[in-house]
Coordinates of C-alpha atoms in Angstrom, one line a residue:
X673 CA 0.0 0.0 0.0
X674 CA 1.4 3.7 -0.2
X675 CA 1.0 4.3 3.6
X676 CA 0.2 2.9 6.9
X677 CA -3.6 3.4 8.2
X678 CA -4.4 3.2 11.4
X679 CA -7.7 2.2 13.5
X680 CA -9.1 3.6 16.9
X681 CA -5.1 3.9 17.2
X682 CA -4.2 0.5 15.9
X683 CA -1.7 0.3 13.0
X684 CA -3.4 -1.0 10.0
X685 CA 0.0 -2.0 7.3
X686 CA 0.1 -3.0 4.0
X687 CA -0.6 -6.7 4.4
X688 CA -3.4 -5.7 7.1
X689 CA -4.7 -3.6 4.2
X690 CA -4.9 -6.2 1.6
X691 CA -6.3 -8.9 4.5
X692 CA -9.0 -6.4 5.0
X693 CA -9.8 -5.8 1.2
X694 CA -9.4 -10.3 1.1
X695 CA -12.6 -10.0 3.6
X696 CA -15.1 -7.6 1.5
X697 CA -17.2 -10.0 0.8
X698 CA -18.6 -10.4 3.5
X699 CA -18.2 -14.4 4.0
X700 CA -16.4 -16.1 6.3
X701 CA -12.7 -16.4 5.0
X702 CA -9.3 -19.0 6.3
X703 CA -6.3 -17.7 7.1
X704 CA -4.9 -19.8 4.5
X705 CA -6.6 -17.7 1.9
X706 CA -5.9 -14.9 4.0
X707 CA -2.4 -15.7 3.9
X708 CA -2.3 -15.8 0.1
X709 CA -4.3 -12.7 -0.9
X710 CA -1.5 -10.6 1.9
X711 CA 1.8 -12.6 0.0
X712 CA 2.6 -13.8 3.5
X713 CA 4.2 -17.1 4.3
X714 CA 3.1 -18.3 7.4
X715 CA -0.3 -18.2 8.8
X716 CA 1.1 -17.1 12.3
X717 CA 1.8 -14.0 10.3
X718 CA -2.1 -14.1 9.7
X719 CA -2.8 -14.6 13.6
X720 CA -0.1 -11.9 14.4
X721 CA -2.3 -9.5 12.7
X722 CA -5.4 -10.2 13.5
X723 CA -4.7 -10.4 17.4
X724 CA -2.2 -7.5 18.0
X725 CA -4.1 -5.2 15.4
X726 CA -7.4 -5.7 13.3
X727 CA -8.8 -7.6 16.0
X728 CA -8.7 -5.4 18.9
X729 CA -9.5 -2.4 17.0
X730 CA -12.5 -3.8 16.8
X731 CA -12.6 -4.6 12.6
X732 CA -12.7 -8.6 12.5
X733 CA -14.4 -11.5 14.2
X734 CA -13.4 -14.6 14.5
X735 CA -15.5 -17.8 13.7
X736 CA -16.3 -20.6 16.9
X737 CA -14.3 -23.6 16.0
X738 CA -15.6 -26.9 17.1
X739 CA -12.1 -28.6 17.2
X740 CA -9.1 -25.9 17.3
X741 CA -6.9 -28.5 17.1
X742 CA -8.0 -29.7 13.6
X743 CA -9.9 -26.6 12.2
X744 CA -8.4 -23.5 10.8
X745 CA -9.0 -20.3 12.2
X746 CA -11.8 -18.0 10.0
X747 CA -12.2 -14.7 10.1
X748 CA -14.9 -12.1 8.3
X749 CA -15.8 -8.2 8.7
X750 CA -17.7 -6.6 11.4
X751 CA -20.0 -4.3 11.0
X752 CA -17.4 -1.6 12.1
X753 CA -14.9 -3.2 10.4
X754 CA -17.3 -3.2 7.0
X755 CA -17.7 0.6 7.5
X756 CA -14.4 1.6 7.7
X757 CA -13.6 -0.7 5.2
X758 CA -16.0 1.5 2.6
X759 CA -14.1 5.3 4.0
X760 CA -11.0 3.8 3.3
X761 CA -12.0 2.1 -0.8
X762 CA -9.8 4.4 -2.1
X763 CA -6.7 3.8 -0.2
X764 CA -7.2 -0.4 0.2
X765 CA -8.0 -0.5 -3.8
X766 CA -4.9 1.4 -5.1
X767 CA -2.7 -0.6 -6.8
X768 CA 0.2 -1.5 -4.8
X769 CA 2.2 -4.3 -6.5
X770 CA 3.5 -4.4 -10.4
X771 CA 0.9 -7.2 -10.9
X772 CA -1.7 -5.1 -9.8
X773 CA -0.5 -2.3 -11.6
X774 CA -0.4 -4.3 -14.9
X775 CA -3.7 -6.0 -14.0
X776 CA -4.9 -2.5 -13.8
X777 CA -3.6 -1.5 -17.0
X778 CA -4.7 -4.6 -19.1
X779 CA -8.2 -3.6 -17.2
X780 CA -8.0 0.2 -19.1
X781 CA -6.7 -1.3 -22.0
X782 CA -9.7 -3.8 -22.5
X783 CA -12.2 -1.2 -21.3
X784 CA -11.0 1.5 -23.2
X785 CA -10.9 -1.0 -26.5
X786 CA -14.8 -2.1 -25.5
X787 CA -15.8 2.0 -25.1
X788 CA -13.8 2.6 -28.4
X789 CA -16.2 -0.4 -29.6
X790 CA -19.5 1.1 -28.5
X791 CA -18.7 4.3 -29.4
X792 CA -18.5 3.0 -32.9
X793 CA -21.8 1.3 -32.5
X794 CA -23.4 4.1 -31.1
X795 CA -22.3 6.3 -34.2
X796 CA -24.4 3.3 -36.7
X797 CA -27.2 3.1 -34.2
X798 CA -26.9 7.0 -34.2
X799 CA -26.6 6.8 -38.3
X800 CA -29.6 4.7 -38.4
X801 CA -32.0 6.6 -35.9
X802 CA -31.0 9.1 -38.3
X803 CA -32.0 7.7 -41.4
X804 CA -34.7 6.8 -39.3
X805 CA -35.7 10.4 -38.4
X806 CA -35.1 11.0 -41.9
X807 CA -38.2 8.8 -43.3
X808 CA -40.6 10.4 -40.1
X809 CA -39.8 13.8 -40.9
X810 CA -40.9 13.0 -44.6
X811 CA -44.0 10.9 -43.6
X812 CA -45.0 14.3 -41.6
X813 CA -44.4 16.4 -44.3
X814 CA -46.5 14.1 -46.3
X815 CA -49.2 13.8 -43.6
X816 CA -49.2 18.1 -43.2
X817 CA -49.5 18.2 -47.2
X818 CA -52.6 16.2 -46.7
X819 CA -53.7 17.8 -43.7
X820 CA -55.9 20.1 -45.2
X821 CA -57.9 17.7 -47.3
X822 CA -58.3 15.2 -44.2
X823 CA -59.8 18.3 -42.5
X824 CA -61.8 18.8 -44.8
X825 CA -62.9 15.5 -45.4
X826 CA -63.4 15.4 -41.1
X827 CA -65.9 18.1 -41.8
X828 CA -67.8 17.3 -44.2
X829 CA -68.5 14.0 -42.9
X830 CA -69.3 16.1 -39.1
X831 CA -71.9 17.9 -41.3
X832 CA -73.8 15.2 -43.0
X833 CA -74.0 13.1 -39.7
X834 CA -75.6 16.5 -38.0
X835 CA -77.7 16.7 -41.4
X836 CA -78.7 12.9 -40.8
X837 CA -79.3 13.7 -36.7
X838 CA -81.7 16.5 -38.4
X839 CA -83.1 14.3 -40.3
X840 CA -83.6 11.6 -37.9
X841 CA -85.1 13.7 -35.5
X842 CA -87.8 15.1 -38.4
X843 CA -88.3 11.2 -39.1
X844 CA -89.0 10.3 -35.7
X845 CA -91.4 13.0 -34.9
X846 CA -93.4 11.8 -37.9
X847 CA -93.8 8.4 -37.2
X848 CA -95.0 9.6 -33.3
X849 CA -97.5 11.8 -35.1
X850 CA -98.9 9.2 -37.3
X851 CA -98.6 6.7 -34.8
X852 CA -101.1 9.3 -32.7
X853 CA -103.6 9.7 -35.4
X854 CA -103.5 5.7 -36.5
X855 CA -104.3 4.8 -32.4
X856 CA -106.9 8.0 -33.0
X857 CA -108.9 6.5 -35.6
X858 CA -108.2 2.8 -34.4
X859 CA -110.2 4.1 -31.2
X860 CA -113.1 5.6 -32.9
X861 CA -113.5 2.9 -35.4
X862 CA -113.4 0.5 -32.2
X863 CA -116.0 2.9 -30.8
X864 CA -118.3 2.8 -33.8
X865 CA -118.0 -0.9 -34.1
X866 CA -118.8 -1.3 -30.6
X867 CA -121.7 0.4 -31.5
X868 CA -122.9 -1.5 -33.7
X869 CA -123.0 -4.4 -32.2
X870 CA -125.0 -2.9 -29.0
X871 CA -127.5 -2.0 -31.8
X872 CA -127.1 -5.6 -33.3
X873 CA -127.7 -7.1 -29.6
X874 CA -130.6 -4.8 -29.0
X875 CA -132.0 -5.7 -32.3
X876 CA -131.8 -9.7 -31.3
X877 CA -132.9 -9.1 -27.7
X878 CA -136.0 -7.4 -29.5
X879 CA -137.1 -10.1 -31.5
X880 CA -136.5 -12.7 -28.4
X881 CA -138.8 -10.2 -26.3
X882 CA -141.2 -10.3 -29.3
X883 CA -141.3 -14.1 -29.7
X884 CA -141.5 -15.0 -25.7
X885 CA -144.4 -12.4 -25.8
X886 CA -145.8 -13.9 -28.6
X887 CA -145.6 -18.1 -27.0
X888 CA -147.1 -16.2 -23.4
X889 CA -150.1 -15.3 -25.6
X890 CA -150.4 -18.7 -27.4
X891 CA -149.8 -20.0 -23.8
X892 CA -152.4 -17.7 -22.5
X893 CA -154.8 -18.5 -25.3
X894 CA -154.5 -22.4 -25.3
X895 CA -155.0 -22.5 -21.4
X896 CA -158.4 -20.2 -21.8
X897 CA -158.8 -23.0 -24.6
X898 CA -158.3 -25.4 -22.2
X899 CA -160.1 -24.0 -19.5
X900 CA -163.4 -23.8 -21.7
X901 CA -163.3 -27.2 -22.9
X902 CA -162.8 -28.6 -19.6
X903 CA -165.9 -26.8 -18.3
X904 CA -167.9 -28.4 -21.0
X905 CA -166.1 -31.4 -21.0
X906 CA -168.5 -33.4 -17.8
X907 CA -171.8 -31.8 -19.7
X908 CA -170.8 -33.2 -22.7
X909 CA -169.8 -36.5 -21.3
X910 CA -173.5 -36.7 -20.0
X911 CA -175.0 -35.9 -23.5
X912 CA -172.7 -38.8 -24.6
X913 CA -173.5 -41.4 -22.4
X914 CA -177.4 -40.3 -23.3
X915 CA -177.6 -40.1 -26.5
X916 CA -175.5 -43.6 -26.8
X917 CA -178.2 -45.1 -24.4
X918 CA -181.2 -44.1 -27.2
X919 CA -179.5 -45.1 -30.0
X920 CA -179.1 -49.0 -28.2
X921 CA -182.6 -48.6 -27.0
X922 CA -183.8 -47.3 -30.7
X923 CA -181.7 -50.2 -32.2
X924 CA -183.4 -52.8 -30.2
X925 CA -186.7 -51.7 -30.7
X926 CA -186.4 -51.7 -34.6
X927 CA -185.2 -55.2 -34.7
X928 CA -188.1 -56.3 -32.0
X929 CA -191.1 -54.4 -33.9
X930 CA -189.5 -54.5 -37.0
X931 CA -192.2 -51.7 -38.1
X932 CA -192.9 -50.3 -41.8
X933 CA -191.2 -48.3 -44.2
X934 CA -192.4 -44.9 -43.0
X935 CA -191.6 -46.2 -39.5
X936 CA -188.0 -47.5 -40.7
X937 CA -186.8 -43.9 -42.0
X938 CA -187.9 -42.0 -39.0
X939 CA -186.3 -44.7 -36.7
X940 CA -183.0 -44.6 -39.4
X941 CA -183.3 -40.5 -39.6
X942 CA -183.3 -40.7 -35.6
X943 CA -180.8 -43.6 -35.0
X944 CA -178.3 -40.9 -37.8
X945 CA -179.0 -37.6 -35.1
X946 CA -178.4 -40.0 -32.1
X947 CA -175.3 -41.0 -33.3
X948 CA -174.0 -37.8 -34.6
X949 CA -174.9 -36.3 -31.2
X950 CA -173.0 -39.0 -29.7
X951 CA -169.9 -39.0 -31.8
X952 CA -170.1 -35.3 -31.1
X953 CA -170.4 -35.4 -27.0
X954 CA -167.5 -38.0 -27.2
X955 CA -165.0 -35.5 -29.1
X956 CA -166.3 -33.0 -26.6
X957 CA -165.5 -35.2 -23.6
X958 CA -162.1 -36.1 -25.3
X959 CA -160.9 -32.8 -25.7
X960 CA -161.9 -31.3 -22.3
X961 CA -160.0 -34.6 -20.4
X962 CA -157.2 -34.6 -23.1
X963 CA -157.3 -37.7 -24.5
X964 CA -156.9 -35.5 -27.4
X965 CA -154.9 -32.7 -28.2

C-alpha cells in the first residue's frame, strides 16, 4: 500500500490492508486464503495480525471452532470493520504491487478498447436513428400536405352526420304523429263498431222479447182453450153417455117391432141424429180430459 492506516489507534500496514480488502465479501474467510491474498508465508503472520491489530480495534471476528486442534481459524468483517472498510476504498483499492498495476492497465486497456467499440456502435445506431428520423420527418411532411384535405374530409362527414341527426329527429317525430292519429282513428272505429253491435244485440234481444211475448199469448190462449173445454167437458160426457143409451134402445126396438117403411126412415133419420150427437159429445169429452190434443 502507499502508507500505513491506522484504526481507533491500531496500526493497519500493508498486508493488514490487503487482508481487510481479502474479507469484503462479506463471508467467512481462512487464514490460509488470508495468507495468500496478503503474499505472506506463514499463517502465524495471519494470527499476528489479527490479534495485535485488526482484532482489537474492533474490525474482525473470528469464527467458533468446534475442534481448534483440527480446524483452521476464519475470520470475516464486522459491521465496524465493513464501515471503515467502505471510508478507506480508495486507499485499500490502489494498486500497490507491479501485478496489480499491470492488471490494472490490461483492465484500461480492454475497457478502453470495449468504449472505443461502442462508441462505434453508437455512431451506426446514431446513423440509423438518423436515417430513421429522416423517413418520419418525410411521412410528416406528407401527412401536413394532406392535412388540409383530411380536414376537410373530417368536416364534411361532421356535417352530413348533423344533417342525418336533423333528419332523424324530423323522421321520428313523424312516425309519433302518425302513430297518434292511427291509435286515433283505431279508437273511434273500435268505438263505432262497438256500437254497432249494442244496436245488433238490442236488435236480437228485440225479436226474443217479441217471440217470448208472442208463446205467453199462445200460452195464454190455449190455457183459456183449455179451461173452456174442460168446463164443457163433464156436460158433454153426460150428453154422450145419453144419446149412446137411445140409439141402443132405438136399435133394439127396430129389430123387435120391425115396423114399416115410413116407421123404418124415421127410426133410421133418428138412429143418424143420435149417433152424430154421440160422436159429437165423445169428441167433446175427449178434448176437455185430453185424451186428445
Amino acid at each position: 500500500m502507499s502508507g500505513e492506516l491506522s484504526a481507533d489507534g491500531y496500526k493497519v500496514d500493508g498486508p493488514s490492508q490487503q487482508i481487510l480488502r481479502a474479507l469484503r465479501g462479506g463471508g467467512w474467510v481462512s487464514s490460509g486464503a488470508l495468507r495468500d491474498a496478503a503474499d505472506l508465508e506463514d499463517n502465524r503472520q495471519v494470527s499476528y495480525r489479527m490479534e495485535e491489530h485488526l482484532g482489537p480495534a474492533g474490525l474482525v471476528l473470528e469464527a467458533v471452532r468446534d475442534d481448534p486442534e483440527r480446524e483452521s481459524r476464519k475470520f470475516k468483517l464486522s459491521e465496524e470493520g465493513e464501515v471503515w472498510v467502505e471510508d478507506h476504498a480508495d486507499e485499500l483499492l490502489a494498486p500497490t504491487t507491479r501485478e496489480e498495476i499491470a492488471d490494472l492497465a490490461q483492465q484500461g486497456y480492454k475497457e478502453g478498447t470495449e468504449a472505443k467499440e461502442s462508441v462505434q456502435n453508437y455512431r451506426k445506431k446514431l446513423s440509423r436513428y438518423k436515417n430513421q428520423v429522416e423517413e418520419v420527418r418525410e411521412q410528416l411532411e406528407h401527412i401536413r400536405d394532406h392535412h388540409d384535405e383530411y380536414f376537410n374530409r373530417v368536416r364534411s362527414v361532421e356535417k352530413e352526420s348533423e344533417d342525418s341527426r336533423e333528419r332523424s329527429k324530423e323522421a321520428k317525430q313523424g312516425v309519433k304523429e302518425l302513430r297518434g292519429a292511427v291509435e286515433e282513428r283505431a279508437t273511434i272505429e273500435s268505438v263505432e263498431g262497438v256500437s254497432e253491435d249494442v244496436s245488433g244485440v238490442e236488435r236480437r234481444l228485440a225479436m226474443v222479447e217479441d217471440k217470448q211475448a208472442g208463446l205467453a199469448r199462445e200460452q195464454a190462449e190455449a190455457a183459456r182453450t183449455r179451461a173452456l173445454v174442460g168446463r164443457l167437458a163433464k156436460p158433454a160426457g153426460y150428453v154422450a153417455a145419453g144419446a149412446l143409451a137411445a140409439y141402443l134402445v132405438v136399435l133394439v126396438a127396430v129389430l123387435v117391432l120391425a115396423p114399416g117403411l115410413v116407421a123404418s126412415v124415421l127410426v133410421g133419420g133418428a138412429t143418424g141424429a143420435l149417433g152424430v150427437a154421440a160422436g159429437i159429445g165423445g169428441m167433446v169429452y175427449a178434448r176437455g180430459t185430453g185424451l186428445l190434443p
